[in-house]
């Protein structure tokens, strides 16, 4: 009889808590979203699976000795994984459209208002009992508005590791929801005439300009905002490898094999943070709500800034491209293109939207650097 | 609480201003970059290469016309 009891106690059934079961449900939901709905499957699939593994009772995945624990410590605690991803993103990014129309940089800046407004919102949420966000927590939550996964994970791992799971899940889910969140806001703030404005063709950008650009960005960052150099530096390295044209092998590795390998581990490590004690709180609900607000404000301020620019510009500007200022490359630019096509069947805004889109990546990395400097 | 809110507000303002200042600086740097790239690059000559390409296109067209004409005469003569 005793043997039976020992055996029973070593099964998962006996040790299950309802919280763990719920978290496994959350993991399963993420798997469903990834596989069935194709929401950011590259990340949500490993995150969802990681969440299931992390909540298996008695298996100890997330305790010292467990694999998820080590993956987390090696990759996210140190900040290495998000930075490697950022290098890969840099190697995939073509700054051509931005260099051809540098003014769109301002749109990328305006959209970052989503981040800073949310910081304020998170602190204001403390009025409601049950919420106790510190300034660091608020900054880590706010960066969801940057619509940039690696930046969000990097900042959260520096400022508020216990919220990392919820922040990463919110960031990637909302990035997948960009085609649903953005269009109503874009349509609300623009008229049909504005949406059908045609823009002038972009000029061809020379190779030398493209090579010098990442170096110039790095130079300015190290002078004025050293706290942003981890993100911006890795990004520029990736981009330089791409544009230099002499290390094609490295560039290809950074944007394919390396980023894929790191993505698997990054997803698992984020999943390991989806434990019941850290995720099943009111704060998670608050984070999810704030994330949506951050996205919406970012989109709106980008569009409004584009309207302002259009008023003073000699060349026509379609205000829709402002919405692409929240990074989420290239999804946000595609959404702009689609909404533009709805208004004018033959108006292709994709390349024009890529400018503010990549400016948004730089903008959110800069915003992350500012938050680290001010709050970190 | 109020103190925290006012702190958040200051961070919001300083943050936004810094983002704008930084990206505006970058904007100027890009203008400079364009000029630097433009002064140096003409040596390798985008214009000559373009002219060459148009020349090539022209010769291609002429060649095509010549070939077509030849084929036509050949077919006509050998029917």
Coordinates of C-alpha atoms in Angstrom, one line a residue:
Chain A
X1 CA 0.0 0.0 0.0
X2 CA 2.8 2.4 0.9
X3 CA 4.4 1.8 -2.4
X4 CA 1.2 2.7 -4.2
X5 CA 1.1 6.0 -2.2
X6 CA 4.7 6.8 -3.1
X7 CA 4.0 6.1 -6.7
X8 CA 0.8 8.1 -6.7
X9 CA 2.6 11.0 -5.2
X10 CA 5.3 10.9 -7.9
X11 CA 2.6 11.3 -10.6
X12 CA 1.7 14.7 -12.0
X13 CA -1.9 14.1 -11.1
X14 CA -1.3 14.2 -7.4
X15 CA 1.0 17.3 -7.5
X16 CA -1.1 19.3 -10.0
X17 CA -2.3 22.7 -8.7
X18 CA -5.2 24.4 -10.5
X19 CA -2.9 27.3 -11.3
X20 CA -0.6 25.0 -13.2
X21 CA -3.5 23.6 -15.1
X22 CA -4.6 27.1 -16.0
X23 CA -1.1 28.0 -17.2
X24 CA -1.0 24.9 -19.3
X25 CA -4.2 26.1 -20.8
X26 CA -2.6 29.4 -21.6
X27 CA 0.3 27.6 -23.2
X28 CA -2.2 25.6 -25.3
X29 CA -4.0 28.8 -26.2
X30 CA -0.7 30.3 -27.5
X31 CA -0.1 27.1 -29.5
X32 CA -3.6 27.4 -31.0
X33 CA -3.0 31.0 -31.9
X34 CA 0.3 30.2 -33.5
X35 CA -0.7 27.1 -35.4
X36 CA -4.3 27.8 -36.3
X37 CA -4.4 31.6 -36.5
X38 CA -0.8 32.0 -37.6
X39 CA -0.1 34.7 -35.0
X40 CA 3.6 35.3 -34.9
X41 CA 4.1 31.5 -35.0
X42 CA 7.9 31.7 -35.0
X43 CA 7.7 33.0 -31.4
X44 CA 4.3 32.0 -30.0
X45 CA 4.9 28.3 -30.8
X46 CA 8.0 27.9 -28.7
X47 CA 6.6 30.3 -26.0
X48 CA 3.4 28.3 -25.8
X49 CA 5.3 25.0 -25.6
X50 CA 7.7 26.5 -23.1
X51 CA 4.8 27.5 -20.9
X52 CA 3.5 24.0 -20.9
X53 CA 6.9 22.5 -20.0
X54 CA 7.4 25.1 -17.3
X55 CA 4.2 24.2 -15.5
X56 CA 4.7 20.4 -15.4
X57 CA 4.7 19.6 -11.7
X58 CA 7.7 17.8 -10.2
X59 CA 9.7 18.1 -13.5
X60 CA 11.6 21.2 -12.3
X61 CA 12.1 22.7 -15.7
X62 CA 12.5 26.2 -14.3
X63 CA 14.5 25.4 -11.2
X64 CA 18.3 25.2 -11.2
X65 CA 19.1 21.9 -13.0
X66 CA 16.2 22.3 -15.4
X67 CA 16.8 23.1 -19.0
X68 CA 14.5 26.1 -19.3
X69 CA 16.2 27.6 -16.2
X70 CA 19.5 27.4 -17.9
X71 CA 18.2 28.7 -21.2
X72 CA 16.7 31.7 -19.4
X73 CA 19.9 32.4 -17.4
X74 CA 22.2 32.1 -20.4
X75 CA 20.1 34.0 -22.9
X76 CA 17.7 36.4 -21.3
X77 CA 19.2 37.2 -17.9
X78 CA 22.3 38.2 -19.7
X79 CA 20.4 40.0 -22.5
X80 CA 22.3 38.0 -25.1
X81 CA 19.3 36.5 -27.0
X82 CA 17.4 39.7 -27.8
X83 CA 20.6 41.4 -28.8
X84 CA 21.5 38.5 -31.2
X85 CA 18.0 38.8 -32.7
X86 CA 18.5 42.5 -33.1
X87 CA 21.6 41.8 -35.0
X88 CA 19.7 39.5 -37.3
X89 CA 17.0 42.1 -37.7
X90 CA 19.6 44.6 -38.6
X91 CA 20.9 42.3 -41.3
X92 CA 17.4 42.0 -42.7
X93 CA 16.7 45.7 -42.7
X94 CA 17.1 47.8 -45.8
X95 CA 17.4 51.5 -44.9
X96 CA 17.1 52.5 -48.5
X97 CA 13.5 53.9 -48.2
X98 CA 14.5 55.8 -45.1
X99 CA 17.6 57.3 -46.7
X100 CA 15.6 58.2 -49.8
X101 CA 13.1 60.1 -47.7
X102 CA 14.9 61.0 -44.4
X103 CA 11.9 63.1 -43.1
X104 CA 10.1 59.9 -42.3
X105 CA 12.5 59.6 -39.4
X106 CA 10.3 62.2 -37.6
X107 CA 7.3 59.8 -38.0
X108 CA 9.2 57.1 -36.4
X109 CA 9.9 59.5 -33.5
X110 CA 6.3 60.6 -33.2
X111 CA 5.0 57.0 -32.9
X112 CA 7.2 56.5 -29.8
X113 CA 4.7 58.7 -27.9
X114 CA 2.8 55.4 -27.5
X115 CA 5.6 54.2 -25.2
X116 CA 5.9 57.3 -23.1
X117 CA 2.2 57.8 -22.8
X118 CA 1.8 54.3 -21.6
X119 CA 4.5 54.8 -19.0
X120 CA 2.3 57.5 -17.6
X121 CA -0.8 55.3 -17.9
X122 CA 0.8 52.4 -16.1
X123 CA 1.6 54.6 -13.1
X124 CA -1.9 56.1 -13.2
X125 CA -3.3 52.6 -13.1
X126 CA -1.8 52.3 -9.6
X127 CA -4.9 54.2 -8.4
X128 CA -6.9 50.9 -8.8
X129 CA -6.3 48.7 -5.8
X130 CA -4.4 45.5 -6.8
X131 CA -1.9 47.3 -9.0
X132 CA 1.4 48.3 -7.7
X133 CA 3.7 49.1 -10.6
X134 CA 7.0 50.6 -9.8
X135 CA 8.6 53.1 -12.2
X136 CA 10.7 50.3 -13.6
X137 CA 7.7 48.1 -14.1
X138 CA 5.9 50.9 -15.9
X139 CA 8.9 51.5 -18.2
X140 CA 9.1 47.8 -19.1
X141 CA 5.4 47.7 -19.8
X142 CA 5.5 50.9 -21.8
X143 CA 8.0 49.5 -24.2
X144 CA 5.3 47.2 -25.6
X145 CA 4.2 50.3 -27.5
X146 CA 7.5 50.1 -29.4
X147 CA 6.0 47.1 -31.1
X148 CA 9.4 45.5 -31.2
X149 CA 9.7 42.1 -29.6
X150 CA 13.5 41.9 -28.9
X151 CA 13.6 45.5 -27.6
X152 CA 10.7 44.7 -25.2
X153 CA 12.3 41.5 -24.0
X154 CA 15.7 43.3 -23.6
X155 CA 14.3 46.1 -21.6
X156 CA 12.0 43.9 -19.5
X157 CA 15.0 41.7 -18.6
X158 CA 16.9 44.7 -17.4
X159 CA 14.1 46.5 -15.6
X160 CA 11.5 44.1 -14.4
X161 CA 12.3 40.4 -15.0
X162 CA 9.2 39.2 -13.1
X163 CA 6.9 40.8 -15.6
X164 CA 8.9 39.6 -18.6
X165 CA 6.6 36.7 -19.5
X166 CA 3.4 38.9 -19.6
X167 CA 5.2 41.7 -21.4
X168 CA 6.7 39.4 -24.1
X169 CA 3.4 37.6 -24.7
X170 CA 1.6 41.0 -24.9
X171 CA 4.2 42.4 -27.3
X172 CA 4.1 39.5 -29.7
X173 CA 0.3 39.0 -29.6
X174 CA -0.3 42.7 -30.4
X175 CA 2.3 42.6 -33.1
X176 CA 0.2 39.8 -34.7
X177 CA -2.9 41.9 -34.2
X178 CA -1.5 45.0 -35.9
X179 CA -3.7 44.4 -39.0
X180 CA -6.8 44.5 -36.7
X181 CA -5.7 47.3 -34.2
X182 CA -4.4 49.8 -36.7
X183 CA -6.8 50.3 -39.6
X184 CA -9.8 51.6 -37.5
X185 CA -7.5 54.2 -35.9
X186 CA -6.0 55.2 -39.3
X187 CA -9.4 55.6 -40.9
X188 CA -10.7 57.5 -37.9
X189 CA -8.0 60.1 -38.2
X190 CA -7.8 60.6 -41.9
X191 CA -10.3 61.5 -44.7
X192 CA -10.6 59.4 -47.8
X193 CA -8.9 62.1 -49.9
X194 CA -5.9 62.1 -47.5
X195 CA -5.7 58.3 -47.7
X196 CA -5.6 58.3 -51.5
X197 CA -2.8 60.9 -51.8
X198 CA -0.1 59.6 -54.1
X199 CA 3.5 60.1 -53.1
X200 CA 6.5 60.8 -55.4
X201 CA 8.7 58.0 -56.4
X202 CA 11.7 57.5 -54.1
X203 CA 15.2 58.2 -55.3
X204 CA 17.7 55.5 -55.8
X205 CA 20.1 55.3 -52.8
X206 CA 23.8 54.7 -53.4
X207 CA 25.8 51.8 -51.8
X208 CA 28.2 54.2 -50.1
X209 CA 25.3 56.0 -48.4
X210 CA 23.9 52.7 -47.1
X211 CA 27.3 51.6 -45.8
X212 CA 27.9 54.9 -44.0
X213 CA 24.5 55.0 -42.4
X214 CA 24.8 52.3 -39.7
X215 CA 28.2 53.8 -38.8
X216 CA 26.6 57.3 -38.5
X217 CA 23.8 55.9 -36.3
X218 CA 26.3 54.1 -34.1
X219 CA 28.4 57.2 -33.8
X220 CA 25.5 59.4 -32.7
X221 CA 24.3 56.8 -30.3
X222 CA 27.6 56.3 -28.5
X223 CA 28.0 60.1 -28.2
X224 CA 24.5 61.0 -26.9
X225 CA 22.8 57.8 -25.6
X226 CA 25.3 55.2 -24.5
X227 CA 22.6 53.2 -22.8
X228 CA 21.1 52.4 -26.2
X229 CA 24.3 51.2 -27.7
X230 CA 23.7 47.5 -26.9
X231 CA 20.6 47.4 -29.0
X232 CA 21.6 50.0 -31.6
X233 CA 25.2 48.6 -31.8
X234 CA 24.1 45.1 -32.6
X235 CA 21.5 46.4 -35.0
X236 CA 24.1 48.4 -36.8
X237 CA 26.6 45.5 -36.9
X238 CA 24.0 43.4 -38.6
X239 CA 23.1 46.2 -41.1
X240 CA 26.7 46.9 -41.9
X241 CA 27.3 43.2 -42.6
X242 CA 24.4 43.4 -45.0
X243 CA 25.4 46.5 -46.8
X244 CA 29.2 46.1 -46.9
X245 CA 28.8 43.3 -49.4
X246 CA 32.0 41.7 -48.4
X247 CA 30.8 39.4 -45.7
X248 CA 27.7 37.9 -47.4
X249 CA 28.2 34.6 -45.5
X250 CA 28.0 36.3 -42.1
X251 CA 25.1 38.5 -43.2
X252 CA 23.2 35.4 -44.4
X253 CA 24.0 33.5 -41.2
X254 CA 22.8 36.5 -39.0
X255 CA 19.5 36.8 -40.9
X256 CA 18.8 33.0 -41.2
X257 CA 20.5 30.3 -39.2
X258 CA 21.5 32.4 -36.2
X259 CA 18.3 34.3 -35.8
X260 CA 16.3 31.0 -36.2
X261 CA 18.4 29.2 -33.5
X262 CA 18.1 32.1 -31.1
X263 CA 14.4 32.4 -31.8
X264 CA 13.8 28.9 -30.6
X265 CA 15.7 29.5 -27.4
X266 CA 14.2 32.9 -26.8
X267 CA 10.7 31.5 -27.2
X268 CA 11.4 28.7 -24.7
X269 CA 13.0 31.1 -22.3
X270 CA 10.0 33.5 -22.4
X271 CA 7.7 30.5 -22.0
X272 CA 9.6 29.5 -18.9
X273 CA 8.5 32.8 -17.4
X274 CA 4.9 31.9 -17.8
X275 CA 4.6 30.3 -14.4
X276 CA 1.4 30.5 -12.5
X277 CA 2.8 32.6 -9.6
X278 CA 4.1 35.3 -12.0
X279 CA 1.4 35.2 -14.7
X280 CA -1.9 34.6 -12.9
X281 CA -2.2 38.1 -11.4
X282 CA -4.3 41.2 -12.0
X283 CA -1.2 42.9 -13.1
X284 CA -1.1 40.6 -16.2
X285 CA -4.5 41.9 -17.2
X286 CA -3.3 45.4 -16.7
X287 CA -0.3 44.8 -18.9
X288 CA -2.4 43.4 -21.6
X289 CA -4.7 46.4 -21.5
X290 CA -1.9 48.9 -21.4
X291 CA -0.2 47.2 -24.3
X292 CA -3.2 47.7 -26.5
X293 CA -3.4 51.3 -25.4
X294 CA 0.3 51.8 -26.2
X295 CA -0.2 50.4 -29.7
X296 CA -3.2 52.6 -30.4
X297 CA -1.6 55.8 -29.1
X298 CA 1.6 55.1 -31.1
X299 CA -0.4 54.6 -34.3
X300 CA -2.5 57.7 -33.7
X301 CA 0.5 59.9 -32.9
X302 CA 2.3 58.7 -36.0
X303 CA -0.7 59.4 -38.3
X304 CA -1.2 62.9 -36.7
X305 CA 2.4 63.8 -37.1
X306 CA 2.2 62.7 -40.8
X307 CA -0.8 65.0 -41.2
X308 CA 1.2 67.8 -39.7
X309 CA 4.1 67.1 -42.0
X310 CA 1.8 66.9 -45.0
X311 CA 0.5 70.4 -44.3
X312 CA 4.0 72.0 -44.4
X313 CA 5.5 69.8 -47.0
X314 CA 6.0 70.8 -50.7
X315 CA 5.9 67.2 -51.9
X316 CA 2.7 65.3 -51.1
X317 CA 2.6 63.0 -48.1
X318 CA 0.0 60.4 -47.4
X319 CA -0.7 60.6 -43.7
X320 CA -1.3 56.8 -43.5
X321 CA 2.5 56.2 -43.6
X322 CA 2.7 57.7 -40.1
X323 CA 1.0 54.6 -38.8
X324 CA 4.1 52.5 -39.8
X325 CA 6.1 54.5 -37.3
X326 CA 5.4 51.9 -34.7
X327 CA 8.1 49.4 -35.8
X328 CA 6.4 46.0 -36.2
X329 CA 8.4 45.5 -39.4
X330 CA 7.1 44.8 -42.0
X331 CA 3.6 44.1 -40.8
X332 CA 2.8 47.8 -40.1
X333 CA 4.0 48.9 -43.6
X334 CA 1.9 46.2 -45.2
X335 CA -1.2 47.4 -43.3
X336 CA -0.5 50.9 -44.5
X337 CA -0.3 49.6 -48.0
X338 CA -3.5 47.8 -47.7
X339 CA -5.5 50.7 -46.2
X340 CA -4.0 52.9 -48.9
X341 CA -5.2 50.5 -51.6
X342 CA -8.7 50.4 -50.1
X343 CA -8.9 54.2 -50.7
X344 CA -7.2 54.3 -54.0
X345 CA -6.9 51.1 -56.1
X346 CA -3.7 52.0 -57.8
X347 CA -1.8 53.7 -54.9
X348 CA 1.0 51.5 -53.6
X349 CA 2.4 52.9 -50.4
X350 CA 4.5 50.0 -49.3
X351 CA 7.9 51.4 -50.0
X352 CA 6.9 54.8 -48.6
X353 CA 5.8 53.2 -45.4
X354 CA 9.0 51.2 -45.1
X355 CA 10.8 54.5 -44.3
X356 CA 8.9 55.3 -41.1
X357 CA 8.7 51.6 -40.4
X358 CA 12.5 51.2 -40.0
X359 CA 12.7 54.6 -38.4
X360 CA 10.3 53.2 -35.8
X361 CA 12.8 50.3 -35.1
X362 CA 15.5 52.9 -34.4
X363 CA 13.1 55.1 -32.5
X364 CA 12.0 52.3 -30.1
X365 CA 15.6 51.3 -29.6
X366 CA 16.4 54.9 -28.7
X367 CA 13.4 55.1 -26.5
X368 CA 14.6 51.9 -24.7
X369 CA 17.9 53.5 -24.2
X370 CA 16.3 56.6 -22.7
X371 CA 14.2 54.6 -20.4
X372 CA 17.3 52.6 -19.2
X373 CA 19.1 55.9 -18.6
X374 CA 16.2 57.5 -16.7
X375 CA 14.8 54.6 -14.8
X376 CA 17.3 51.8 -14.9
Chain B
X1 CA 1.2 58.6 -5.6
X2 CA 1.0 62.1 -6.9
X3 CA 4.8 62.4 -6.7
X4 CA 5.1 59.2 -8.8
X5 CA 2.6 60.6 -11.3
X6 CA 4.5 63.8 -11.7
X7 CA 7.7 61.8 -12.1
X8 CA 6.1 59.7 -14.8
X9 CA 5.0 62.9 -16.5
X10 CA 8.5 64.3 -16.5
X11 CA 9.9 61.1 -17.9
X12 CA 7.3 61.2 -20.6
X13 CA 8.3 64.8 -21.6
X14 CA 12.0 64.3 -21.4
X15 CA 11.8 61.0 -23.2
X16 CA 9.7 62.4 -26.1
X17 CA 12.0 65.4 -26.4
X18 CA 15.1 63.3 -26.4
X19 CA 13.7 60.9 -29.0
X20 CA 12.9 63.9 -31.3
X21 CA 16.2 65.6 -30.7
X22 CA 18.1 62.4 -31.3
X23 CA 16.3 61.5 -34.5
X24 CA 16.5 65.1 -35.8
X25 CA 20.3 65.0 -35.3
X26 CA 20.2 61.8 -37.3
X27 CA 18.2 63.6 -39.9
X28 CA 20.9 66.2 -40.3
X29 CA 23.6 63.5 -40.3
X30 CA 21.7 61.8 -43.1
X31 CA 21.7 65.0 -45.1
X32 CA 25.5 65.3 -44.6
X33 CA 25.9 61.7 -45.5
X34 CA 24.0 62.2 -48.7
X35 CA 26.3 65.0 -49.7
X36 CA 29.4 63.1 -48.8
X37 CA 28.3 60.1 -50.8
X38 CA 27.3 62.3 -53.7
X39 CA 30.6 64.1 -53.9
X40 CA 32.6 60.9 -53.9
X41 CA 30.6 58.6 -55.9
X42 CA 30.4 60.3 -59.4
X43 CA 34.0 59.1 -60.0
X44 CA 32.7 55.6 -60.4
X45 CA 30.1 57.4 -62.4
X46 CA 26.5 56.5 -62.2
X47 CA 26.0 58.8 -65.2
X48 CA 28.5 57.1 -67.6
X49 CA 27.2 53.7 -66.7
X50 CA 23.7 54.8 -67.3
X51 CA 24.7 56.2 -70.6
X52 CA 26.4 53.0 -71.5
X53 CA 23.3 51.1 -70.6
X54 CA 21.2 53.2 -72.8
X55 CA 23.8 52.8 -75.6
X56 CA 23.6 49.1 -75.1
X57 CA 19.9 49.2 -75.2
X58 CA 20.1 51.1 -78.4
X59 CA 22.5 48.7 -80.0
X60 CA 20.4 45.8 -78.8
X61 CA 17.4 47.4 -80.6
X62 CA 19.4 48.0 -83.7
X63 CA 20.8 44.5 -83.7
X64 CA 17.4 43.1 -83.2
X65 CA 16.1 45.1 -86.2
X66 CA 19.0 44.0 -88.3
X67 CA 18.4 40.3 -87.5
X68 CA 14.7 40.6 -88.1
X69 CA 15.3 42.3 -91.5
X70 CA 17.8 39.5 -92.4
X71 CA 15.4 36.8 -91.4
X72 CA 12.7 38.5 -93.5
X73 CA 14.9 38.8 -96.6
X74 CA 16.1 35.2 -96.2
X75 CA 12.5 33.8 -95.9
X76 CA 11.4 35.9 -98.9
X77 CA 14.3 34.8 -101.1
X78 CA 14.0 31.1 -100.2
X79 CA 10.3 30.6 -100.7

